[in-house]
XYZ file of C-alpha atoms in Angstrom:
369
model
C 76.441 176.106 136.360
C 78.654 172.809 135.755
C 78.961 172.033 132.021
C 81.331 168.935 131.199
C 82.973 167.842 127.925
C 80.592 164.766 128.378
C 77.386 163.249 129.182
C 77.804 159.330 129.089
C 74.374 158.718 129.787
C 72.630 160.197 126.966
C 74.670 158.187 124.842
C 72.768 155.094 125.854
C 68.721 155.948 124.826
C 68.101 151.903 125.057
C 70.521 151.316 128.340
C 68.407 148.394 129.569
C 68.772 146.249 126.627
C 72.586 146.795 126.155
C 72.804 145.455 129.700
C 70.589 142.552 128.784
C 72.992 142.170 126.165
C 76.044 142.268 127.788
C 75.070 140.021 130.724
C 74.099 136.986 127.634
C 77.083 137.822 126.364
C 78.909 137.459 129.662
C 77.310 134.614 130.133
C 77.989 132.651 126.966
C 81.684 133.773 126.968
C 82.292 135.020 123.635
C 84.568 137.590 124.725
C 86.898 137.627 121.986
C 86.131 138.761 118.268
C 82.900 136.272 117.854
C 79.692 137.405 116.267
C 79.392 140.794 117.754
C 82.786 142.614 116.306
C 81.809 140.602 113.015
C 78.693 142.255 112.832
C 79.839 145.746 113.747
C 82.912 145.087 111.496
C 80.298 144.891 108.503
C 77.815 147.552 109.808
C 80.662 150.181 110.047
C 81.677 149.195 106.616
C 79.005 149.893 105.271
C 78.597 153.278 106.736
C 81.813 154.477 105.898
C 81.085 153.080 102.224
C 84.175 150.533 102.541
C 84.109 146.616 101.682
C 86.150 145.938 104.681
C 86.269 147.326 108.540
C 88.789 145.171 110.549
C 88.062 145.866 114.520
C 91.382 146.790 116.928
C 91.892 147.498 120.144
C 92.804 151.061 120.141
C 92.876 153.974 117.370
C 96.542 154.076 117.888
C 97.359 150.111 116.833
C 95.141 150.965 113.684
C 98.089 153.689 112.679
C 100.608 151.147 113.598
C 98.710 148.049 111.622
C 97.831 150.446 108.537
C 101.850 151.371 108.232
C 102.863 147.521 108.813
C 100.077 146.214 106.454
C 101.407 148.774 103.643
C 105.221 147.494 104.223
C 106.281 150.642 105.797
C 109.572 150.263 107.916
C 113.494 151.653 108.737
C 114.485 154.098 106.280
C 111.268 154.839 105.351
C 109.743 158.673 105.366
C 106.028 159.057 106.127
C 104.639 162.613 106.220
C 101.860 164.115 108.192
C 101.214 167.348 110.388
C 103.020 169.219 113.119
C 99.632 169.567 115.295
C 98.690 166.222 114.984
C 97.839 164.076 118.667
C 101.131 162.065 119.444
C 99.911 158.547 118.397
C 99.866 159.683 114.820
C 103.771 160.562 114.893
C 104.291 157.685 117.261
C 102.672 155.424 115.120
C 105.393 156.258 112.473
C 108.214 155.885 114.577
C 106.853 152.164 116.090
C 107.405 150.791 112.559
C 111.075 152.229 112.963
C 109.967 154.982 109.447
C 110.721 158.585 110.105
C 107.825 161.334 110.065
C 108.779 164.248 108.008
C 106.363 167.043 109.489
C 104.670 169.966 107.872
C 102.797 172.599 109.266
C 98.817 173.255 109.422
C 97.192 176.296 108.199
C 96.401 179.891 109.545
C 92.536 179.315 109.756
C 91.407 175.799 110.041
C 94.926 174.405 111.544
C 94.612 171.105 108.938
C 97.837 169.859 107.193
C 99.052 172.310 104.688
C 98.310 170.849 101.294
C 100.701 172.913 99.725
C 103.913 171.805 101.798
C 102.686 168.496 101.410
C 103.864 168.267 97.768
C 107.174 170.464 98.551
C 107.630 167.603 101.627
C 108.073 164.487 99.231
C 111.830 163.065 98.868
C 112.732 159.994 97.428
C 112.413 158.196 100.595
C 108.534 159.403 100.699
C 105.967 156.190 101.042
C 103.145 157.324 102.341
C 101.254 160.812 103.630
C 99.039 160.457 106.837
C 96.168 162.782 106.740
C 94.985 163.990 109.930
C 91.147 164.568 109.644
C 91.241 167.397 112.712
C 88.924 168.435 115.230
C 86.167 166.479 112.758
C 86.489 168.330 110.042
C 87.678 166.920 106.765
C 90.662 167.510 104.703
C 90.591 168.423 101.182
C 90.923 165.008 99.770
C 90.604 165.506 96.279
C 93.920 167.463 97.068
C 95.538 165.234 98.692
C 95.496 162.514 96.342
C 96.287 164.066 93.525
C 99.814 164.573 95.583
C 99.986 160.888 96.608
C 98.718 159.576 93.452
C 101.565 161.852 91.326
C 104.170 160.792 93.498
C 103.282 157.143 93.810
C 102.543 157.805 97.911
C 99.732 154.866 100.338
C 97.187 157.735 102.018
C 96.484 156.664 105.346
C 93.748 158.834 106.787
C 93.865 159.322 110.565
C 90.044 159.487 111.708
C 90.025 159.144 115.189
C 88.367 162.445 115.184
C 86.297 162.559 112.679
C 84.077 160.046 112.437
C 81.267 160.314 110.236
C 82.736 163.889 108.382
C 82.961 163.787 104.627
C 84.279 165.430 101.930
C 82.357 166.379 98.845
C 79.851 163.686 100.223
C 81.928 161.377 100.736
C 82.807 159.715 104.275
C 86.737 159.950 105.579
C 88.069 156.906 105.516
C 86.943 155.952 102.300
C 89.300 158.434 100.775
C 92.746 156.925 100.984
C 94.367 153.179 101.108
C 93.194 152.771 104.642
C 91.329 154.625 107.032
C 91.948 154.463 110.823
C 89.515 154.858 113.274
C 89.457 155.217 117.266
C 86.474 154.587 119.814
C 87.941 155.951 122.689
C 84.972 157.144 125.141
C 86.168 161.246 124.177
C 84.775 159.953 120.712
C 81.964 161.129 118.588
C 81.557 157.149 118.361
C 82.682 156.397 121.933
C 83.151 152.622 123.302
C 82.658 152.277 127.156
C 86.404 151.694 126.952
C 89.256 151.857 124.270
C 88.938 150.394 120.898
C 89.827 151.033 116.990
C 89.093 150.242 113.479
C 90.430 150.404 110.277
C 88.040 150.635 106.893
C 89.396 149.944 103.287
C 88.115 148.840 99.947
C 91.625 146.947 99.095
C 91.357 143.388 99.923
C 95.105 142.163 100.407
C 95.375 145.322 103.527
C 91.966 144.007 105.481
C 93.463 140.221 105.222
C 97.614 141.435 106.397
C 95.805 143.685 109.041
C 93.583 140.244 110.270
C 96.488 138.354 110.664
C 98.634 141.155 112.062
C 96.105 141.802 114.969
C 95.555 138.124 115.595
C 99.636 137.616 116.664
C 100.232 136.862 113.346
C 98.355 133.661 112.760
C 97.328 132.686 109.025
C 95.633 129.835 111.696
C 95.864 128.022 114.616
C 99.176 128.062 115.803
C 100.392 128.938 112.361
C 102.599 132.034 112.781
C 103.258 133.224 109.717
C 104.288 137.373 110.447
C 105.290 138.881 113.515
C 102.298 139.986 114.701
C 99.933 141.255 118.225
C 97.442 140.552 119.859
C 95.363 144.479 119.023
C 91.260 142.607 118.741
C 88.331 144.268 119.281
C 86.649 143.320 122.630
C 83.398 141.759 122.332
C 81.453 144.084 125.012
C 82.958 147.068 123.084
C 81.721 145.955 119.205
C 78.109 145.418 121.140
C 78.467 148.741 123.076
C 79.255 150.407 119.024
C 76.872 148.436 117.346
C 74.229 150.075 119.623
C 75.387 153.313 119.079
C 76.499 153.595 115.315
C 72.549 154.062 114.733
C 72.375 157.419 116.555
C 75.566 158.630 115.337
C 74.391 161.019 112.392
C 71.812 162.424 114.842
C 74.296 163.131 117.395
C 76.595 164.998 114.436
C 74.055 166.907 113.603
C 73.608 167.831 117.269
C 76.844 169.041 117.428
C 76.902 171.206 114.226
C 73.785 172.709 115.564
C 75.898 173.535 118.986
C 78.470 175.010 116.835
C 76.383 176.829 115.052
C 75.166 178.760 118.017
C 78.800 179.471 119.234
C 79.582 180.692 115.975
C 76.740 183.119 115.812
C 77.379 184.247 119.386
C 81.422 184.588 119.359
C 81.700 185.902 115.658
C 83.902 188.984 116.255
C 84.811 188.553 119.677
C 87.183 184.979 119.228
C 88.818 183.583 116.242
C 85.436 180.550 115.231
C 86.030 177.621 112.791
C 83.816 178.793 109.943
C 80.701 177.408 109.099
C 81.344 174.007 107.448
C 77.694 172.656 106.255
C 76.779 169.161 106.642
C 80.276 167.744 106.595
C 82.144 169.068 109.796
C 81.029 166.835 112.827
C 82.629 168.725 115.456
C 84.264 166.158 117.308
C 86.561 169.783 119.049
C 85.028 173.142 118.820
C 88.462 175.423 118.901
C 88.340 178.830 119.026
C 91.285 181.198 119.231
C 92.071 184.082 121.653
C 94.513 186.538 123.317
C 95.519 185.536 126.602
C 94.565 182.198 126.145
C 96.081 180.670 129.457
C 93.612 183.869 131.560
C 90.687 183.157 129.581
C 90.742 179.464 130.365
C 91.184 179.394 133.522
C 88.215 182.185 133.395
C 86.538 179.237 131.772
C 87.215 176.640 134.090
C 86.187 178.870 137.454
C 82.797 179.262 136.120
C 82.298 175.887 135.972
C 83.076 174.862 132.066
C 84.922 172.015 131.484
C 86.944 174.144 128.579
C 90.662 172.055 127.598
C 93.587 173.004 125.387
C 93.937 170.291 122.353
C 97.376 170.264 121.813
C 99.370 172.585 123.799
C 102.715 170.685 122.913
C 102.883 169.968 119.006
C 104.681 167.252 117.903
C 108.121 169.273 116.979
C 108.110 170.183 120.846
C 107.320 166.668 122.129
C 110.414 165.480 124.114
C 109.895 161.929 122.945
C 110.750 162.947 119.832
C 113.843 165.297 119.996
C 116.386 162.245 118.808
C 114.939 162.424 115.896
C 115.452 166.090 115.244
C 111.857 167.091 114.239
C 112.590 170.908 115.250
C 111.391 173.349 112.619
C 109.928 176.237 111.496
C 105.664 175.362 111.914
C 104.305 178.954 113.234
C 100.638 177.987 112.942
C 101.034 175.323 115.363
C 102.774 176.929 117.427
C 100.000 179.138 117.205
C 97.238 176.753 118.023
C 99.504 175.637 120.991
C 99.582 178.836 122.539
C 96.590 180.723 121.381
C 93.413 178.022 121.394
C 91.106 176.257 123.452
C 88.201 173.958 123.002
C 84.706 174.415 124.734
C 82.386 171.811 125.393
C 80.455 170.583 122.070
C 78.106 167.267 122.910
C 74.827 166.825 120.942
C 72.617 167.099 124.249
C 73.817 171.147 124.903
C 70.993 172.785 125.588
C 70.314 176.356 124.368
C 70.565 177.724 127.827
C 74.238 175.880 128.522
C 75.679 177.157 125.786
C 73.979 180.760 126.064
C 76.328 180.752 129.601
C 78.773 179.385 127.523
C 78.881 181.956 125.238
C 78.482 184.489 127.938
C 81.643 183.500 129.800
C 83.733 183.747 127.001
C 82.786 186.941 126.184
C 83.250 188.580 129.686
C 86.445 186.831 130.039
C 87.960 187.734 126.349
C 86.627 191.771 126.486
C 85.794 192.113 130.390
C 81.937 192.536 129.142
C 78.929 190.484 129.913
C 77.302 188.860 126.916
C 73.989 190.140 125.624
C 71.243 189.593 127.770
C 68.954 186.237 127.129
């Protein structure tokens, strides 16, 4: 049996009328921004519970556009967490600020609250919190830190789209929330593209301009901007999909709810998170992690290490002198691995699943089905 990470096609339950949609679209040449970002710009507003969604070309350039918008810049300090995906720390650097990391925790691997607040210096502007593997951080938490201290709250969602926390959608949370579509998303364009989502007016208008090469209007240059806009194929492909998005969440939980029950005991699970986890990563920790996976991946499972490299270890960072002492994710480097979560598992894929990883963890075959 052959189970991948992905199944484009059931992402697309009314495929013939996209592609009706696409080919006017084609035809009438509104390629760029036009009525189809402005009208997924306003439906994903509204789902995160924002006034504004501003659509980018990639996840990344809505870290980058968030930091510029806020005025962050050389000798700057903007903290966020050791495990994070490189964009996030590369998104500090770009705007020339320096990331001051701190480490994740022992069972969930999110950024440790509590060296957050011991993290803060005088040079401090901002935290970015890293919304991992699509569960949510503690938010209240968080900012009560930046709010005592006077710190922006960026909230890095490219993983966690549609996860809340006490109700409440990331995203909404912080000054601005940043979003990516990448096709590995819960919220996948056919292609790359980002978002950010905010309720403060002055950010969504900077971050307009800034993605637009800086134009207040036509051929009026007034910041040093790029060219980062939505593509107009991409905003339909979302708008499409952003209906079946809470389904396909749920779809997930209900995956990881059946790995939990099955590898409870045997692997280290995430635990059981309600209604508000949407599982963009199901991570699950092990001895011998490099033998089990490749255990994994000769059965046929399309099972991947998220992040075997953490950002203290990343080469393109060692100028800066990032080295420290971050033993949880160092941890997750060395002693995770993500199966395959998609809302269209069946029962009987991840019953296999399930299987494998127990005969490859304790040398056992699972229970019989």
């Amino acid at each position: 049996m052959k189970i991948s990470k992905y199944h484009y096609a059931a992402q697309f339950p009314r495929l013939p009328q996209v592609v009706q949609m696409i080919g006017d679209l084609l035809v009438r040449g509104d390629y760029v921004l036009g009525q189809h970002v402005e009208e997924f710009e306003h439906a994903f507003a509204e789902y995160v519970g924002v006034e504004q969604a501003v659509g980018l070309n990639s996840g990344t350039d809505a870290l980058v556009l968030a930091l510029r918008a806020l005025g962050i810049g050389p000798g700057d300090e903007v903290i966020t967490v050791a495990n994070t995906f490189h964009a996030t720390a590369l998104a500090i650097t770009t705007v020339g600020a320096r990331p001051v990391l701190v480490d994740c925790t022992a069972d969930d691997y999110l950024m440790d609250l509590d060296q957050v607040a011991t993290a803060v210096t005088s040079r401090t502007r901002a935290i970015i919190a890293v919304h991992l593997f699509g569960k949510a951080l503690d938010m209240t938490a968080l900012t009560a830190v930046a709010e005592r201290h006077g710190l922006a709250v960026v909230e890095d969602c490219a993983q966690a789209v549609g996860a809340r926390w006490q109700g409440r959608q990331v995203g909404s949370w912080g000054d601005i929330g940043c979003f990516s579509f990448h096709p590995s998303k819960n919220l996948a364009a056919a292609g790359d593209g980002g978002a950010v989502t905010t309720d403060r007016a002055d950010l969504s208008a900077a971050i307009r301009t800034l993605r637009g090469l800086g134009q207040a209007g036509q051929n009026d240059h007034v910041v040093l901007g790029c060219n980062s806009k939505l593509d107009a194929i991409q905003a339909l492909v979302l708008s499409h999909k952003l209906p079946e998005l809470e389904g396909w969440n749920a779809g997930r939980r209900a995956v990881a709810d059946r790995y939990r029950q099955a590898l409870t005991g045997v692997a280290q699970v995430p635990a059981s998170a309600g209604p508000e986890h949407v599982f963009h990563l199901y991570q699950i920790g092990v001895d011998r992690r490099d033998e089990v996976l490749a255990d994994l991946v000769g059965a046929g499972i399309d099972a991947v290490v998220r992040y075997p490299v953490p950002i203290h270890r990343q080469p393109a960072f060692a100028e800066l002198g990032l080295a420290g002492d971050f033993p949880h994710a160092d941890r997750q480097a060395t002693g995770t691995l993500c199966l395959p979560v998609r809302p269209d598992l069946t029962i009987a894929e991840t019953d296999y699943i399930t299987d494998q990883v127990i005969a490859a963890v304790t040398g056992r075959t699972g229970a019989s089905r």
